[in-house]
Coordinates of C-alpha atoms in Angstrom, one line a residue:
M1 CA -176.7 65.5 174.6
M2 CA -177.8 67.6 171.5
K3 CA -175.2 70.3 172.4
S4 CA -172.5 67.7 172.5
V5 CA -173.4 66.4 169.1
W6 CA -173.5 69.8 167.6
K7 CA -170.1 70.7 169.1
K8 CA -168.5 67.6 167.7
A9 CA -170.1 68.0 164.3
A10 CA -169.0 71.6 163.9
T11 CA -165.5 70.9 165.0
V12 CA -165.1 67.9 162.6
V13 CA -166.7 69.6 159.6
L14 CA -164.9 72.9 159.9
G15 CA -161.6 71.4 160.9
A16 CA -161.7 69.4 157.7
S17 CA -162.4 72.6 155.7
L18 CA -159.3 74.2 157.1
V19 CA -157.1 71.2 156.7
G20 CA -158.2 70.4 153.2
G21 CA -161.7 68.9 153.4
V22 CA -163.3 71.9 151.7
L23 CA -160.9 72.7 148.9
V24 CA -161.8 74.2 145.6
E25 CA -159.0 73.2 143.3
V26 CA -157.9 75.8 140.8
P27 CA -155.7 74.5 137.9
N28 CA -152.5 76.4 137.2
A29 CA -153.0 78.8 140.1
L30 CA -150.3 81.6 140.1
T31 CA -148.1 82.4 143.0
T32 CA -147.7 86.0 144.1
T33 CA -144.2 86.1 142.6
Q34 CA -145.5 84.9 139.2
A35 CA -148.3 87.4 139.3
Q36 CA -145.8 90.3 139.7
A37 CA -144.0 89.1 136.6
S38 CA -147.1 89.3 134.3
V39 CA -149.1 92.2 132.9
K40 CA -152.6 90.7 132.9
I41 CA -154.4 88.0 134.7
S42 CA -155.2 85.3 132.0
Y43 CA -158.7 84.9 130.8
S44 CA -158.6 81.2 131.7
Q45 CA -157.5 82.0 135.3
Y46 CA -160.4 84.5 135.5
Q47 CA -162.9 81.9 134.4
S48 CA -161.5 79.3 136.8
D49 CA -161.9 81.8 139.7
I50 CA -165.5 82.4 138.8
S51 CA -166.1 78.7 138.6
G52 CA -164.3 78.2 141.9
I53 CA -166.4 80.7 143.9
K54 CA -169.6 79.4 142.4
G55 CA -168.7 76.0 143.8
A56 CA -167.7 77.5 147.1
L57 CA -171.1 79.3 147.4
G58 CA -172.8 76.0 147.1
K59 CA -171.6 75.2 150.7
A60 CA -173.4 78.3 152.1
P61 CA -176.9 78.2 153.6
T62 CA -179.7 79.0 151.2
G63 CA -180.2 82.5 152.7
T64 CA -176.6 83.4 151.9
Q65 CA -176.8 81.9 148.4
S66 CA -180.0 83.8 147.6
Y67 CA -178.5 87.1 148.9
V68 CA -175.5 87.0 146.6
A69 CA -176.8 85.1 143.6
D70 CA -177.1 88.3 141.5
A71 CA -173.6 89.5 142.7
L72 CA -171.7 86.7 141.1
P73 CA -168.8 88.0 138.9
K74 CA -169.5 88.9 135.3
P75 CA -168.0 86.7 132.6
N76 CA -166.2 89.5 130.8
D77 CA -165.1 92.1 133.3
K78 CA -161.7 93.5 132.4
E79 CA -161.4 95.1 135.8
A80 CA -162.7 92.1 137.8
Y81 CA -159.9 92.2 140.4
Q82 CA -159.8 95.9 140.8
P83 CA -161.8 98.2 143.2
M84 CA -165.4 98.3 142.1
G85 CA -164.8 95.3 139.9
S86 CA -166.7 92.0 139.9
F87 CA -164.8 90.2 142.7
D88 CA -164.7 93.3 144.9
Y89 CA -168.5 93.6 144.6
Y90 CA -169.1 89.9 145.1
L91 CA -166.9 89.4 148.1
G92 CA -168.3 92.4 149.8
N93 CA -171.8 91.0 149.3
L94 CA -170.7 87.6 150.5
A95 CA -169.4 89.1 153.7
S96 CA -172.6 90.9 154.4
A97 CA -174.7 87.8 153.5
A98 CA -172.7 85.6 155.9
Q99 CA -173.4 88.1 158.7
S100 CA -177.1 88.5 157.9
N101 CA -177.7 84.7 157.6
T102 CA -176.1 83.4 160.8
D103 CA -178.9 82.7 163.2
T104 CA -178.1 79.0 164.0
K105 CA -175.0 76.9 164.6
E106 CA -175.7 75.1 161.4
Q107 CA -175.8 78.3 159.4
A108 CA -172.6 79.6 161.1
A109 CA -170.8 76.4 160.1
E110 CA -172.1 76.5 156.5
N111 CA -171.1 80.1 156.1
L112 CA -167.6 79.5 157.4
S113 CA -167.3 76.5 155.1
A114 CA -168.3 78.6 152.1
L115 CA -165.9 81.5 153.1
V116 CA -163.0 79.1 153.6
A117 CA -163.7 77.4 150.3
T118 CA -163.8 80.9 148.6
Y119 CA -160.4 81.7 150.3
N120 CA -159.0 78.4 148.9
V121 CA -159.8 79.6 145.4
F122 CA -157.3 82.5 145.8
K123 CA -155.0 81.1 148.5
N124 CA -151.9 80.4 146.5
R125 CA -151.9 83.9 145.0
L126 CA -152.1 85.8 148.3
T127 CA -149.1 86.8 150.4
S128 CA -148.0 84.6 153.2
G129 CA -149.0 87.3 155.7
E130 CA -152.5 87.4 154.3
Q131 CA -152.8 83.6 154.3
S132 CA -151.7 83.5 158.0
Q133 CA -154.2 86.2 159.0
L134 CA -157.1 84.6 157.2
E135 CA -156.4 81.1 158.5
S136 CA -156.0 82.5 162.0
M137 CA -159.4 84.2 161.7
A138 CA -161.0 81.0 160.4
N139 CA -159.6 78.9 163.2
K140 CA -160.9 81.5 165.7
I141 CA -164.4 81.4 164.2
N142 CA -164.3 77.6 164.1
G143 CA -163.7 77.5 167.8
E144 CA -166.5 80.0 168.5
I145 CA -168.9 77.9 166.5
A146 CA -167.9 74.7 168.4
T147 CA -168.7 76.3 171.7
S148 CA -171.7 78.3 170.7
N149 CA -175.4 77.6 171.6
V150 CA -178.7 79.4 171.5
A151 CA -178.1 81.0 174.9
T152 CA -174.9 82.7 173.8
G153 CA -176.3 83.7 170.4
Y154 CA -174.6 84.1 167.1
W155 CA -174.3 87.8 166.6
D156 CA -170.6 87.9 167.4
I157 CA -169.9 84.9 165.1
G158 CA -171.8 86.7 162.3
N159 CA -169.6 89.8 162.8
D160 CA -166.5 87.6 162.7
L161 CA -167.6 85.9 159.5
S162 CA -168.2 89.3 157.9
G163 CA -164.7 90.3 159.0
F164 CA -163.2 87.2 157.4
G165 CA -165.1 88.1 154.1
T166 CA -163.9 91.7 154.0
T167 CA -160.3 90.7 154.8
L168 CA -160.4 88.2 152.0
Q169 CA -161.9 91.0 149.8
S170 CA -159.0 93.3 150.5
A171 CA -156.4 90.5 149.9
V172 CA -157.9 89.7 146.5
L173 CA -157.8 93.4 145.6
N174 CA -154.1 93.4 146.6
Y175 CA -153.5 90.5 144.3
G176 CA -155.3 92.3 141.5
N177 CA -153.0 95.3 142.0
N178 CA -150.2 93.3 140.6
Y179 CA -151.9 93.2 137.2
D180 CA -153.2 95.5 134.5
G181 CA -156.6 93.9 134.4
V182 CA -157.8 90.7 132.8
G183 CA -156.5 89.4 129.5
S184 CA -158.8 89.0 126.5
K185 CA -160.7 85.9 125.7
P186 CA -158.7 83.8 123.2
T187 CA -159.9 84.0 119.7
K188 CA -160.8 80.6 118.3
K189 CA -158.7 79.8 115.3
T190 CA -160.5 77.9 112.5
S191 CA -158.8 75.9 109.8
Y192 CA -159.7 76.9 106.2
I193 CA -158.8 76.4 102.6
S194 CA -156.8 79.5 101.7
K195 CA -156.3 79.0 98.0
L196 CA -158.2 76.9 95.5
S197 CA -158.1 76.7 91.7
V198 CA -159.9 74.4 89.4
K199 CA -159.1 74.3 85.7
K200 CA -159.7 72.0 82.7
A201 CA -156.6 69.9 82.3
S202 CA -158.1 68.2 79.2
K203 CA -161.5 67.4 77.7
K204 CA -162.1 64.7 80.3
Y205 CA -160.0 65.9 83.3
V206 CA -160.1 68.9 85.7
K207 CA -157.1 69.8 87.8
V208 CA -157.6 70.9 91.3
T209 CA -154.8 72.8 93.2
G210 CA -154.9 74.6 96.5
S211 CA -153.6 75.1 100.0
A212 CA -155.0 75.1 103.5
K213 CA -154.3 77.1 106.7
L214 CA -154.5 74.5 109.4
Y215 CA -154.9 74.8 113.2
K216 CA -155.9 71.2 113.5
S217 CA -154.1 68.2 112.0
A218 CA -155.2 67.2 108.6
K219 CA -153.7 64.9 105.9
Y220 CA -156.1 64.8 103.0
A221 CA -158.1 67.0 100.6
R222 CA -161.4 65.5 99.4
V223 CA -162.3 66.5 95.9
H224 CA -166.0 66.1 95.0
T225 CA -167.5 66.2 91.6
Y226 CA -170.7 64.7 90.0
K227 CA -168.6 61.6 89.6
G228 CA -168.1 61.2 93.3
N229 CA -165.2 61.7 95.8
K230 CA -161.5 61.5 95.2
Y231 CA -158.8 62.0 97.8
T232 CA -155.3 63.4 97.7
K233 CA -152.6 63.8 100.4
L234 CA -151.5 67.2 101.6
S235 CA -147.9 68.2 101.3
S236 CA -145.8 69.2 104.3
K237 CA -146.8 72.8 103.6
H238 CA -150.5 71.8 103.4
T239 CA -150.8 72.2 99.6
F240 CA -152.6 69.7 97.3
S241 CA -153.0 68.9 93.7
K242 CA -155.3 66.4 92.0
S243 CA -156.4 65.6 88.4
V244 CA -159.9 64.2 88.4
Y245 CA -161.9 62.5 85.7
A246 CA -165.0 64.6 85.3
P247 CA -165.7 65.5 81.6
K248 CA -169.0 67.4 82.3
A249 CA -168.0 69.0 85.7
K250 CA -169.1 72.6 86.1
T251 CA -168.3 72.9 89.8
V252 CA -165.9 71.2 92.2
K253 CA -166.2 71.0 96.0
V254 CA -163.1 70.6 98.2
T255 CA -162.8 69.9 101.9
V256 CA -159.6 69.3 103.9
G257 CA -159.6 66.7 106.7
N258 CA -158.6 63.2 107.5
Y259 CA -159.3 60.0 105.6
S260 CA -159.0 56.5 107.0
H261 CA -160.7 53.1 106.2
G262 CA -163.3 54.7 103.9
H263 CA -164.3 57.4 106.5
F264 CA -163.6 61.1 106.0
S265 CA -163.7 63.7 108.8
S266 CA -163.5 67.3 107.9
V267 CA -161.3 69.9 109.5
T268 CA -162.2 72.8 107.2
S269 CA -165.5 73.9 105.7
T270 CA -166.3 72.9 102.1
K271 CA -165.2 75.4 99.4
T272 CA -167.0 75.3 96.0
V273 CA -165.3 76.6 92.8
H274 CA -166.5 76.8 89.3
V275 CA -164.5 75.0 86.6
K276 CA -162.7 77.4 84.3

């Protein structure tokens, strides 16, 4: 009775993983054709792949997870998809770990589930031939697990799991050969006040003029003196000008942001200028 239950469970769980039950979705995955048209793999795709394989590893038995924990891809490896790169190293270790940690039907099923989920991370960027080969291998292993028991042992299944891992490893390297490494991490652009001038307009007023370089939407400049805050709208070119009543002002602080219903939210840092 126990063998029958195991057989049914393995068939259902692993069948689902191949059909779509164990999918690690990767946003904006590139096809092979698209890959050949680009110079570098985008940094965002690289980070998505790392996140995807981490999720896939969570389906593996604890022994496999412990074995490869230190082999997970590095966050800034420009040659991650090349031979000796992060994915080459990780997938090779995952293949070995799956073989070494397949001593029961449950472990075999979990290792296959993790390997298939890892394959799904890269699937849409592999060639149709590589996809057919890997899916055929997975289906074969799935059938072997369904009919296995303690008497037959799991050595052959472990070898086949390792073979699936190394075949996936080669396919990912083939994908990486279409590129000249991984692109750089995008530099975060920060909005700032690029020009600011404060001069005495009269004995009682100071005139504040300036401009901002914006990477986020902003509509107002806030001018602060010892008399409090005043607000002025930005022009279409992000310039501003405001005369403020402040007879004894020695410094003026300006921040660019958005103002609505008495609430101001800054987009730039505050810039302080001495009154001339």
